[in-house]
Short mmCIF file of C-alpha atoms in Angstrom, two decimals:
data_model
loop_
_atom_site.label_atom_id
_atom_site.label_comp_id
_atom_site.label_asym_id
_atom_site.label_seq_id
_atom_site.Cartn_x
_atom_site.Cartn_y
_atom_site.Cartn_z
CA MET A 1 16.38 10.12 8.15
CA THR A 2 14.73 8.46 10.76
CA SER A 3 12.09 11.71 11.25
CA LEU A 4 11.37 11.10 7.44
CA LEU A 5 11.04 7.63 7.75
CA GLY A 6 8.70 8.48 10.87
CA ILE A 7 6.71 11.22 8.61
CA ALA A 8 6.41 8.50 6.10
CA ARG A 9 5.08 5.93 8.22
CA GLY A 10 2.47 8.80 10.02
CA LEU A 11 1.24 9.30 6.57
CA ALA A 12 1.15 5.56 5.20
CA LEU A 13 -0.76 5.21 8.19
CA ALA A 14 -3.36 7.85 7.57
CA LEU A 15 -3.21 6.55 3.75
CA ALA A 16 -4.12 3.22 5.05
CA LEU A 17 -7.15 4.52 7.58
CA VAL A 18 -8.50 6.37 4.51
CA ALA A 19 -8.43 2.94 2.27
CA GLY A 20 -9.93 1.01 5.14
CA ALA A 21 -12.70 3.89 5.57
CA ALA A 22 -13.36 3.84 1.92
CA VAL A 23 -13.75 -0.02 1.98
CA ALA A 24 -15.86 0.50 4.75
CA LEU A 25 -18.21 2.94 3.36
CA LEU A 26 -18.23 0.94 0.11
CA ALA A 27 -19.72 -2.47 1.91
CA VAL A 28 -22.57 -0.07 3.31
CA LEU A 29 -23.39 1.45 -0.10
CA ILE A 30 -23.75 -2.07 -1.46
CA VAL A 31 -25.46 -3.26 1.30
CA VAL A 32 -27.91 -0.05 0.86
CA ASP A 33 -27.93 -0.80 -2.90
CA ILE A 34 -29.22 -4.37 -2.57
CA ALA A 35 -31.59 -3.38 -0.09
CA GLY A 36 -32.98 -0.86 -2.16
CA ARG A 37 -33.24 -3.08 -4.85
CA ASP A 38 -34.88 -6.20 -2.55
CA VAL A 39 -37.33 -4.15 -1.00
CA PHE A 40 -38.18 -0.99 -3.18
CA GLY A 41 -37.23 -2.22 -6.61
CA VAL A 42 -34.78 0.74 -6.87
CA SER A 43 -30.98 0.73 -7.51
CA LEU A 44 -28.54 3.54 -6.97
CA GLN A 45 -26.81 2.78 -10.18
CA GLY A 46 -22.90 3.10 -10.33
CA THR A 47 -22.29 0.91 -6.76
CA ASP A 48 -19.99 -1.65 -9.20
CA GLU A 49 -18.17 1.34 -10.80
CA LEU A 50 -17.56 3.14 -7.61
CA GLY A 51 -16.41 -0.40 -6.15
CA GLY A 52 -13.99 -0.57 -8.92
CA TYR A 53 -12.04 2.76 -8.35
CA VAL A 54 -12.34 1.74 -4.53
CA LEU A 55 -10.51 -1.08 -5.28
CA ALA A 56 -7.69 0.38 -7.68
CA PHE A 57 -7.00 3.26 -4.97
CA VAL A 58 -7.11 0.86 -1.78
CA GLY A 59 -4.29 -0.96 -3.51
CA SER A 60 -2.34 1.89 -4.37
CA LEU A 61 -2.82 3.41 -0.76
CA GLY A 62 -2.17 0.63 1.25
CA LEU A 63 1.59 -0.28 -0.57
CA SER A 64 3.15 1.95 1.74
CA LEU A 65 2.49 0.93 5.01
CA THR A 66 2.59 -2.89 3.72
CA LEU A 67 6.29 -1.57 2.47
CA LEU A 68 7.02 -0.27 5.65
CA ASN A 69 5.67 -3.00 7.85
CA ARG A 70 8.25 -5.56 5.95
CA GLY A 71 5.10 -6.77 4.73
CA HIS A 72 5.52 -7.65 0.85
CA PRO A 73 6.22 -11.37 0.11
CA ARG A 74 10.09 -11.87 -0.21
CA ILE A 75 11.56 -15.90 -0.74
CA ASP A 76 13.92 -16.47 1.94
CA ILE A 77 14.78 -19.96 1.69
CA PHE A 78 18.29 -19.34 1.12
CA LEU A 79 18.72 -15.67 2.44
CA ARG A 80 19.41 -16.81 6.15
CA LEU A 81 22.34 -19.23 4.95
CA PHE A 82 24.50 -16.14 3.50
CA PRO A 83 27.24 -14.04 5.36
CA GLU A 84 25.40 -11.00 7.33
CA ARG A 85 27.15 -8.83 4.56
CA LEU A 86 25.72 -10.67 1.76
CA ARG A 87 22.23 -10.82 3.20
CA ALA A 88 22.32 -6.75 4.01
CA GLY A 89 23.34 -6.08 0.45
CA LEU A 90 20.39 -8.36 -0.86
CA HIS A 91 17.99 -6.35 1.78
CA VAL A 92 19.19 -3.24 0.17
CA LEU A 93 19.18 -4.36 -3.54
CA ALA A 94 15.07 -5.69 -2.81
CA GLN A 95 14.35 -2.15 -1.49
CA ALA A 96 16.15 -0.44 -4.53
CA SER A 97 14.05 -3.21 -6.63
CA ILE A 98 10.72 -2.24 -5.03
CA ALA A 99 11.57 1.61 -5.68
CA GLY A 100 12.11 0.57 -9.06
CA LEU A 101 9.00 -1.02 -9.29
CA GLY A 102 7.28 1.71 -7.64
CA LEU A 103 9.01 4.74 -10.40
CA PHE A 104 7.99 2.44 -13.18
CA MET A 105 4.25 2.26 -11.76
CA THR A 106 4.19 5.68 -11.33
CA TRP A 107 5.35 6.80 -14.64
CA HIS A 108 3.18 4.79 -16.65
CA ALA A 109 0.09 6.24 -13.87
CA TRP A 110 0.88 9.32 -14.56
CA GLY A 111 0.95 9.29 -18.23
CA GLU A 112 -2.55 7.58 -18.01
CA LEU A 113 -3.96 10.26 -16.51
CA ALA A 114 -1.94 12.87 -18.24
CA GLU A 115 -3.72 11.49 -21.41
CA THR A 116 -7.32 10.85 -19.57
CA ILE A 117 -7.25 14.86 -18.58
CA ARG A 118 -6.06 15.72 -22.28
CA PHE A 119 -9.14 14.01 -23.77
CA GLY A 120 -11.29 14.68 -21.08
CA ALA A 121 -12.13 10.97 -20.88
CA VAL A 122 -15.36 10.17 -18.64
CA THR A 123 -17.14 6.71 -18.29
CA ASN A 124 -19.36 5.49 -20.28
CA THR A 125 -21.92 4.83 -17.71
CA PRO A 126 -24.62 6.13 -15.84
CA LEU A 127 -22.54 8.45 -13.58
CA GLN A 128 -20.40 9.40 -16.28
CA THR A 129 -17.58 9.71 -14.15
CA PRO A 130 -14.61 11.92 -14.77
CA LEU A 131 -11.67 9.24 -15.21
CA TRP A 132 -8.69 11.73 -13.90
CA VAL A 133 -10.78 11.90 -10.38
CA PRO A 134 -10.45 8.26 -9.72
CA GLN A 135 -6.41 8.07 -11.69
CA ALA A 136 -5.20 10.89 -9.59
CA ILE A 137 -5.92 9.16 -6.52
CA TRP A 138 -4.54 5.82 -8.02
CA VAL A 139 -1.08 8.36 -9.17
CA ALA A 140 -0.95 9.99 -5.88
CA GLY A 141 -0.71 6.43 -4.01
CA THR A 142 1.60 4.88 -6.37
CA GLY A 143 3.73 8.56 -5.96
CA PHE A 144 3.57 8.17 -2.55
CA PHE A 145 4.81 4.39 -2.50
CA ALA A 146 7.67 5.33 -4.84
CA ALA A 147 8.49 8.04 -3.20
CA VAL A 148 8.75 5.83 0.38
CA ALA A 149 10.34 3.20 -1.46
CA CYS A 150 13.36 5.50 -2.81
CA LEU A 151 13.26 6.86 1.01
CA THR A 152 13.08 3.43 2.29
CA THR A 153 16.77 2.41 -0.56
CA VAL A 154 18.71 5.47 0.88
CA HIS A 155 18.24 4.70 4.71
CA GLY A 156 19.18 1.03 3.50
CA LEU A 157 22.02 2.51 1.97
CA TRP A 158 22.94 4.54 5.17
CA LEU A 159 22.88 1.59 7.39
CA LEU A 160 24.78 -0.59 5.07
CA PHE A 161 27.66 1.72 5.57
CA THR A 162 27.03 2.81 9.05
CA ASP A 163 25.38 -0.01 10.82
CA ARG A 164 25.02 -3.33 8.78
CA SER A 165 23.72 -5.14 11.55
CA ALA A 166 20.41 -2.82 11.18
CA VAL A 167 19.84 -3.60 7.88
CA GLU A 168 18.10 -6.85 8.70
CA ALA A 169 15.81 -5.93 11.28
CA ALA A 170 14.92 -2.15 9.02
CA TYR A 171 14.94 -4.29 6.06
CA GLY A 172 15.02 -8.13 6.13
CA PRO A 173 11.87 -10.50 5.68
CA PRO A 174 10.47 -11.11 8.93
CA THR A 175 11.38 -14.09 11.08
CA VAL A 176 9.11 -17.09 11.89
CA ASP A 177 9.43 -15.99 15.83
CA GLU A 178 9.25 -12.32 14.90
CA GLU A 179 5.48 -13.34 12.71
CA VAL A 180 4.48 -15.57 15.62
CA GLY A 181 5.12 -13.11 18.41
CA HIS A 182 2.99 -10.83 16.82
CA TYR A 183 0.34 -12.69 16.59
CA VAL A 184 0.36 -13.82 20.04
CA ASP A 185 0.73 -10.07 21.01
CA HIS A 186 -2.02 -9.25 19.13
CA GLY A 187 -4.43 -12.22 20.35
CA GLU A 188 -3.17 -11.19 23.98
CA GLU A 189 -4.37 -7.28 23.15
CA THR A 190 -7.71 -8.78 21.84
CA LEU A 191 -8.28 -10.82 24.86
CA HIS A 192 -7.81 -8.03 27.12
CA ALA A 193 -9.66 -5.71 25.72
CA GLY A 194 -12.97 -8.00 25.59
CA HIS A 195 -12.66 -7.83 29.52
#
């Protein structure tokens, strides 16, 4: 189970890096487009359209890594007051809820993609982009998120029955101390990298 989670984490990190590179390329494209308009009076045409696609698939590609890093928001104002057994069950329930959301998103995204392919839809823009291209990336991102969420749910259930205390560390929201420690460590790494 942990090897599957390790593979999922590696793939999620790779997808997040692809998403980051796409945003960086989009930024360069926007700068070139603006400079081209201001200096030469020529626009690249379609930068805004490509920007919309990039933002749509960047969101779906980043969901999995956020989930694995326990970064999705959780309202935990009373959670710490509950006994460990109840907290562990609620953490697994939260994972199952996220898995349900991921499956729901993927199901609807897949339906949208199938309809787009059936009709051969293209954008009503100068680029005339076949809509299945950005939608396929979106479906892949939401599908991977759903798969990772299902995997973490199964892992959480397994921990619930084999090592309940590990559920908190694996799937509970980060504590204030953990978050502060993360930023302190990151700040120290940044300072040492500069010297």
